[in-house]
Tab-separated table of C-alpha atoms in Angstrom:
chain	number	residue	atom	x	y	z
D	1	GLY	CA	6.559	1.658	-26.914
D	2	GLN	CA	7.211	0.556	-23.346
D	3	ASN	CA	9.677	-2.117	-22.389
D	4	ILE	CA	11.364	-3.107	-19.110
D	5	ASP	CA	14.114	-5.634	-18.984
D	6	GLN	CA	15.672	-7.312	-15.985
D	7	PRO	CA	17.543	-10.624	-15.663
D	8	THR	CA	15.317	-13.560	-14.901
D	9	GLU	CA	17.470	-15.190	-12.228
D	10	MET	CA	20.549	-14.447	-10.166
D	11	THR	CA	22.421	-16.398	-7.509
D	12	ALA	CA	24.662	-14.926	-4.841
D	13	THR	CA	26.406	-15.942	-1.640
D	14	GLU	CA	25.402	-14.948	1.910
D	15	GLY	CA	27.429	-11.872	3.013
D	16	ALA	CA	28.197	-10.822	-0.536
D	17	ILE	CA	27.007	-7.906	-2.626
D	18	VAL	CA	24.705	-8.298	-5.584
D	19	GLN	CA	23.550	-5.791	-8.267
D	20	ILE	CA	20.238	-6.290	-10.085
D	21	ASN	CA	19.982	-4.271	-13.312
D	22	CYS	CA	16.917	-2.865	-14.928
D	23	THR	CA	16.711	-1.174	-18.318
D	24	TYR	CA	13.605	0.557	-19.628
D	25	GLN	CA	12.254	2.319	-22.692
D	26	THR	CA	9.386	4.735	-22.080
D	27	SER	CA	8.290	7.972	-23.665
D	28	GLY	CA	7.100	9.722	-20.482
D	29	PHE	CA	9.364	8.593	-17.646
D	30	ASN	CA	8.268	9.852	-14.284
D	31	GLY	CA	9.935	7.651	-11.703
D	32	LEU	CA	11.243	4.099	-11.087
D	33	PHE	CA	10.280	1.812	-8.208
D	34	TRP	CA	11.821	-1.361	-6.824
D	35	TYR	CA	9.694	-3.897	-4.993
D	36	GLN	CA	10.628	-7.117	-3.214
D	37	GLN	CA	8.364	-10.122	-3.399
D	38	HIS	CA	8.835	-13.282	-1.402
D	39	ALA	CA	7.283	-16.474	-2.820
D	40	GLY	CA	3.511	-16.539	-2.297
D	41	GLU	CA	3.428	-13.047	-0.843
D	42	ALA	CA	2.623	-9.478	-1.988
D	43	PRO	CA	5.299	-7.161	-3.415
D	44	THR	CA	6.634	-4.743	-0.772
D	45	PHE	CA	8.037	-1.302	-1.660
D	46	LEU	CA	11.784	-0.932	-1.403
D	47	SER	CA	12.829	2.279	-3.136
D	48	TYR	CA	11.872	5.098	-5.510
D	49	ASN	CA	14.116	7.127	-7.891
D	50	VAL	CA	12.978	9.996	-10.003
D	51	LEU	CA	16.269	11.979	-10.280
D	52	ASP	CA	19.609	10.672	-11.367
D	53	GLY	CA	21.819	9.267	-8.695
D	54	LEU	CA	21.985	6.859	-5.813
D	55	GLU	CA	19.380	6.435	-3.027
D	56	GLU	CA	20.610	4.554	-0.073
D	57	LYS	CA	18.434	2.786	2.455
D	58	GLY	CA	20.339	0.598	4.901
D	59	ARG	CA	21.662	-2.498	3.072
D	60	PHE	CA	19.716	-1.585	-0.110
D	61	SER	CA	20.619	1.119	-2.599
D	62	SER	CA	19.047	2.084	-5.879
D	63	PHE	CA	20.604	3.955	-8.717
D	64	LEU	CA	19.052	5.746	-11.694
D	65	SER	CA	20.402	7.126	-14.967
D	66	ARG	CA	17.558	8.689	-16.953
D	67	SER	CA	19.748	9.363	-20.007
D	68	LYS	CA	20.658	5.714	-20.225
D	69	GLY	CA	17.234	4.328	-19.266
D	70	TYR	CA	18.967	2.301	-16.602
D	71	SER	CA	18.652	1.511	-12.926
D	72	TYR	CA	20.141	-0.937	-10.548
D	73	LEU	CA	19.295	-2.294	-7.090
D	74	LEU	CA	22.306	-2.997	-4.936
D	75	LEU	CA	21.975	-5.408	-2.008
D	76	LYS	CA	24.873	-5.481	0.471
D	77	GLU	CA	25.707	-8.028	3.207
D	78	LEU	CA	23.338	-10.468	1.728
D	79	GLN	CA	21.200	-12.522	4.044
D	80	MET	CA	19.302	-15.715	3.342
D	81	LYS	CA	16.000	-13.828	3.868
D	82	ASP	CA	16.955	-11.626	0.850
D	83	SER	CA	16.086	-14.660	-1.370
D	84	ALA	CA	13.049	-13.241	-3.278
D	85	SER	CA	11.894	-11.819	-6.556
D	86	TYR	CA	12.828	-8.188	-7.182
D	87	LEU	CA	10.517	-6.169	-9.408
D	88	CYS	CA	11.446	-3.041	-11.314
D	89	ALA	CA	8.536	-0.736	-12.250
D	90	VAL	CA	8.442	2.456	-14.152
D	91	ARG	CA	5.904	5.208	-14.084
D	92	ASP	CA	5.162	6.439	-17.631
D	93	LEU	CA	3.028	9.561	-17.946
D	94	ASN	CA	2.122	8.441	-21.433
D	95	ASN	CA	0.665	5.262	-20.102
D	96	GLN	CA	-2.861	6.006	-18.911
D	97	GLY	CA	-1.752	9.101	-17.096
D	98	GLY	CA	1.108	7.601	-15.161
D	99	LYS	CA	0.363	3.978	-14.388
D	100	LEU	CA	3.200	1.638	-13.371
D	101	ILE	CA	4.751	-0.759	-15.917
D	102	PHE	CA	6.331	-3.759	-14.223
D	103	GLY	CA	9.255	-5.867	-15.336
D	104	GLN	CA	8.963	-9.588	-15.038
D	105	GLY	CA	11.097	-9.664	-11.921
D	106	THR	CA	14.520	-11.082	-11.023
D	107	GLU	CA	14.517	-14.181	-8.868
D	108	LEU	CA	17.439	-13.928	-6.411
D	109	SER	CA	18.695	-16.994	-4.660
D	110	VAL	CA	21.046	-16.427	-1.744
D	111	LYS	CA	23.120	-19.449	-0.919
D	112	PRO	CA	25.119	-20.153	2.270
G	1	ASP	CA	1.269	1.639	8.354
G	2	VAL	CA	-0.686	1.157	5.154
G	3	LYS	CA	-2.881	-1.854	5.202
G	4	VAL	CA	-4.430	-3.410	2.189
G	5	THR	CA	-6.480	-6.533	2.704
G	6	GLN	CA	-8.028	-9.025	0.353
G	7	SER	CA	-11.009	-11.186	1.096
G	8	SER	CA	-9.396	-14.571	0.419
G	9	ARG	CA	-5.805	-15.953	0.147
G	10	TYR	CA	-6.914	-19.022	-1.789
G	11	LEU	CA	-10.058	-19.597	-3.819
G	12	VAL	CA	-11.157	-22.468	-6.015
G	13	LYS	CA	-14.069	-22.034	-8.411
G	14	ARG	CA	-15.631	-23.885	-11.340
G	15	THR	CA	-15.752	-22.762	-14.972
G	16	GLY	CA	-18.760	-20.475	-15.505
G	17	GLU	CA	-19.136	-19.361	-11.857
G	18	LYS	CA	-19.354	-15.670	-10.948
G	19	VAL	CA	-16.435	-14.724	-8.739
G	20	PHE	CA	-16.018	-11.725	-6.470
G	21	LEU	CA	-12.588	-10.603	-5.201
G	22	GLU	CA	-12.717	-7.928	-2.521
G	23	CYS	CA	-9.996	-5.437	-1.607
G	24	VAL	CA	-10.096	-2.980	1.283
G	25	GLN	CA	-7.588	-0.291	2.217
G	26	ASP	CA	-7.496	1.774	5.383
G	27	MET	CA	-5.415	4.773	4.331
G	28	ASP	CA	-7.967	6.889	2.535
G	29	HIS	CA	-6.142	6.398	-0.770
G	30	GLU	CA	-7.781	7.746	-3.845
G	31	ASN	CA	-6.260	5.212	-6.324
G	32	MET	CA	-6.854	1.498	-6.229
G	33	PHE	CA	-5.691	-1.166	-8.705
G	34	TRP	CA	-6.214	-4.764	-9.627
G	35	TYR	CA	-3.384	-6.785	-11.167
G	36	ARG	CA	-2.907	-10.383	-12.047
G	37	GLN	CA	0.508	-12.073	-11.806
G	38	ASP	CA	1.508	-15.016	-13.931
G	39	PRO	CA	4.887	-16.752	-14.344
G	40	GLY	CA	6.890	-15.239	-17.173
G	41	LEU	CA	4.372	-12.441	-17.648
G	42	GLY	CA	4.907	-10.319	-14.515
G	43	LEU	CA	2.285	-8.011	-13.093
G	44	ARG	CA	-0.437	-6.942	-15.545
G	45	LEU	CA	-2.931	-4.246	-14.828
G	46	ILE	CA	-6.618	-5.271	-15.129
G	47	TYR	CA	-8.533	-2.213	-13.908
G	48	PHE	CA	-7.918	0.789	-11.772
G	49	SER	CA	-9.929	3.523	-10.118
G	50	TYR	CA	-9.199	7.134	-9.314
G	51	ASP	CA	-12.146	7.691	-7.113
G	52	VAL	CA	-15.470	6.370	-5.907
G	53	LYS	CA	-17.633	5.216	-8.819
G	54	MET	CA	-14.798	5.801	-11.275
G	55	LYS	CA	-13.044	3.055	-13.150
G	56	GLU	CA	-10.575	2.783	-15.990
G	57	LYS	CA	-9.466	-0.211	-18.048
G	58	GLY	CA	-5.978	-1.468	-17.651
G	59	ASP	CA	-3.983	-3.569	-20.106
G	60	ILE	CA	-6.099	-6.767	-19.825
G	61	PRO	CA	-9.708	-5.885	-18.861
G	62	GLU	CA	-11.423	-8.618	-20.946
G	63	GLY	CA	-13.455	-10.987	-18.827
G	64	TYR	CA	-13.351	-8.725	-15.808
G	65	SER	CA	-15.427	-5.928	-14.325
G	66	VAL	CA	-14.971	-3.793	-11.159
G	67	SER	CA	-16.968	-1.892	-8.646
G	68	ARG	CA	-16.017	0.960	-6.353
G	69	GLU	CA	-18.954	2.062	-4.315
G	70	LYS	CA	-16.926	3.214	-1.315
G	71	LYS	CA	-13.503	4.835	-1.287
G	72	GLU	CA	-11.889	2.058	0.783
G	73	ARG	CA	-13.222	-0.854	-1.196
G	74	PHE	CA	-12.523	-2.038	-4.731
G	75	SER	CA	-14.036	-5.212	-6.075
G	76	LEU	CA	-12.987	-7.311	-9.013
G	77	ILE	CA	-15.669	-9.446	-10.695
G	78	LEU	CA	-15.237	-12.411	-12.963
G	79	GLU	CA	-18.665	-12.631	-14.621
G	80	SER	CA	-18.085	-16.183	-15.834
G	81	ALA	CA	-14.822	-17.660	-14.678
G	82	SER	CA	-12.682	-19.537	-17.150
G	83	THR	CA	-9.596	-21.678	-16.669
G	84	ASN	CA	-7.338	-19.094	-18.212
G	85	GLN	CA	-8.276	-16.804	-15.316
G	86	THR	CA	-6.414	-19.079	-12.937
G	87	SER	CA	-3.834	-16.709	-11.484
G	88	MET	CA	-2.572	-14.699	-8.530
G	89	TYR	CA	-4.678	-11.544	-8.165
G	90	LEU	CA	-3.133	-8.568	-6.431
G	91	CYS	CA	-4.849	-5.398	-5.274
G	92	ALA	CA	-2.913	-2.218	-4.601
G	93	SER	CA	-3.661	1.327	-3.482
G	94	SER	CA	-1.885	4.680	-3.605
G	95	LEU	CA	-2.232	8.182	-2.498
G	96	LEU	CA	-2.628	10.042	-5.831
G	97	GLU	CA	0.465	9.008	-7.997
G	98	ASN	CA	2.651	8.001	-5.153
G	99	THR	CA	3.893	4.525	-4.121
G	100	GLN	CA	1.490	1.650	-4.610
G	101	TYR	CA	0.985	-0.670	-1.633
G	102	PHE	CA	-0.145	-4.204	-2.271
G	103	GLY	CA	-2.498	-6.549	-0.507
G	104	PRO	CA	-1.466	-10.169	0.277
G	105	GLY	CA	-2.910	-11.533	-2.942
G	106	THR	CA	-5.653	-14.079	-3.801
G	107	ARG	CA	-4.564	-17.233	-5.577
G	108	LEU	CA	-7.525	-18.207	-7.734
G	109	THR	CA	-7.870	-21.653	-9.321
G	110	VAL	CA	-10.629	-22.182	-11.861
G	111	LEU	CA	-11.360	-25.829	-12.578
């Protein structure tokens, strides 16, 4: 079957570092996406991993381990505007030819 | 920049009404998607389309239909709206199997 797990909520302090984890179980893994979604707005694309390792993009980094079915999103130098929901999504080739399966999202609150 | 637009940000309809949600993308993307997003359930795929006139059922197609007469436009239709269809509806598009880009969403309330 297909399953994606991520924590429901996290709280962190402005200026700190936070790591949001995502574990998945799919039979035809073909890539993992992270999206950011502010309240009442559409998800916006943050990162994509298909090979093992770390992808860095400014203050945001995403890591993937395919053998462990595990990814994390690392946010550095947290800012108040980083308060949002972070969605992990996996592309599964055995799911209707590669449609995305989304986790429920992690609600991150950044406090001063 | 990719731009995906949706016809309404907020919509209020009555039970039994026929509802049309429109989505337009300006990047010549082949693939278009309709999702609904509900608290605790995440994003769930309703329908998607690989090309003009083509449509495929997603995970929760019941109570919905779609239309793709032009490449840039993908419409979601609620034939007879019900209260359990109150939700946030998100449209997305992608170039083949690449990153999906989302529209701003339509928050639909069915009374």
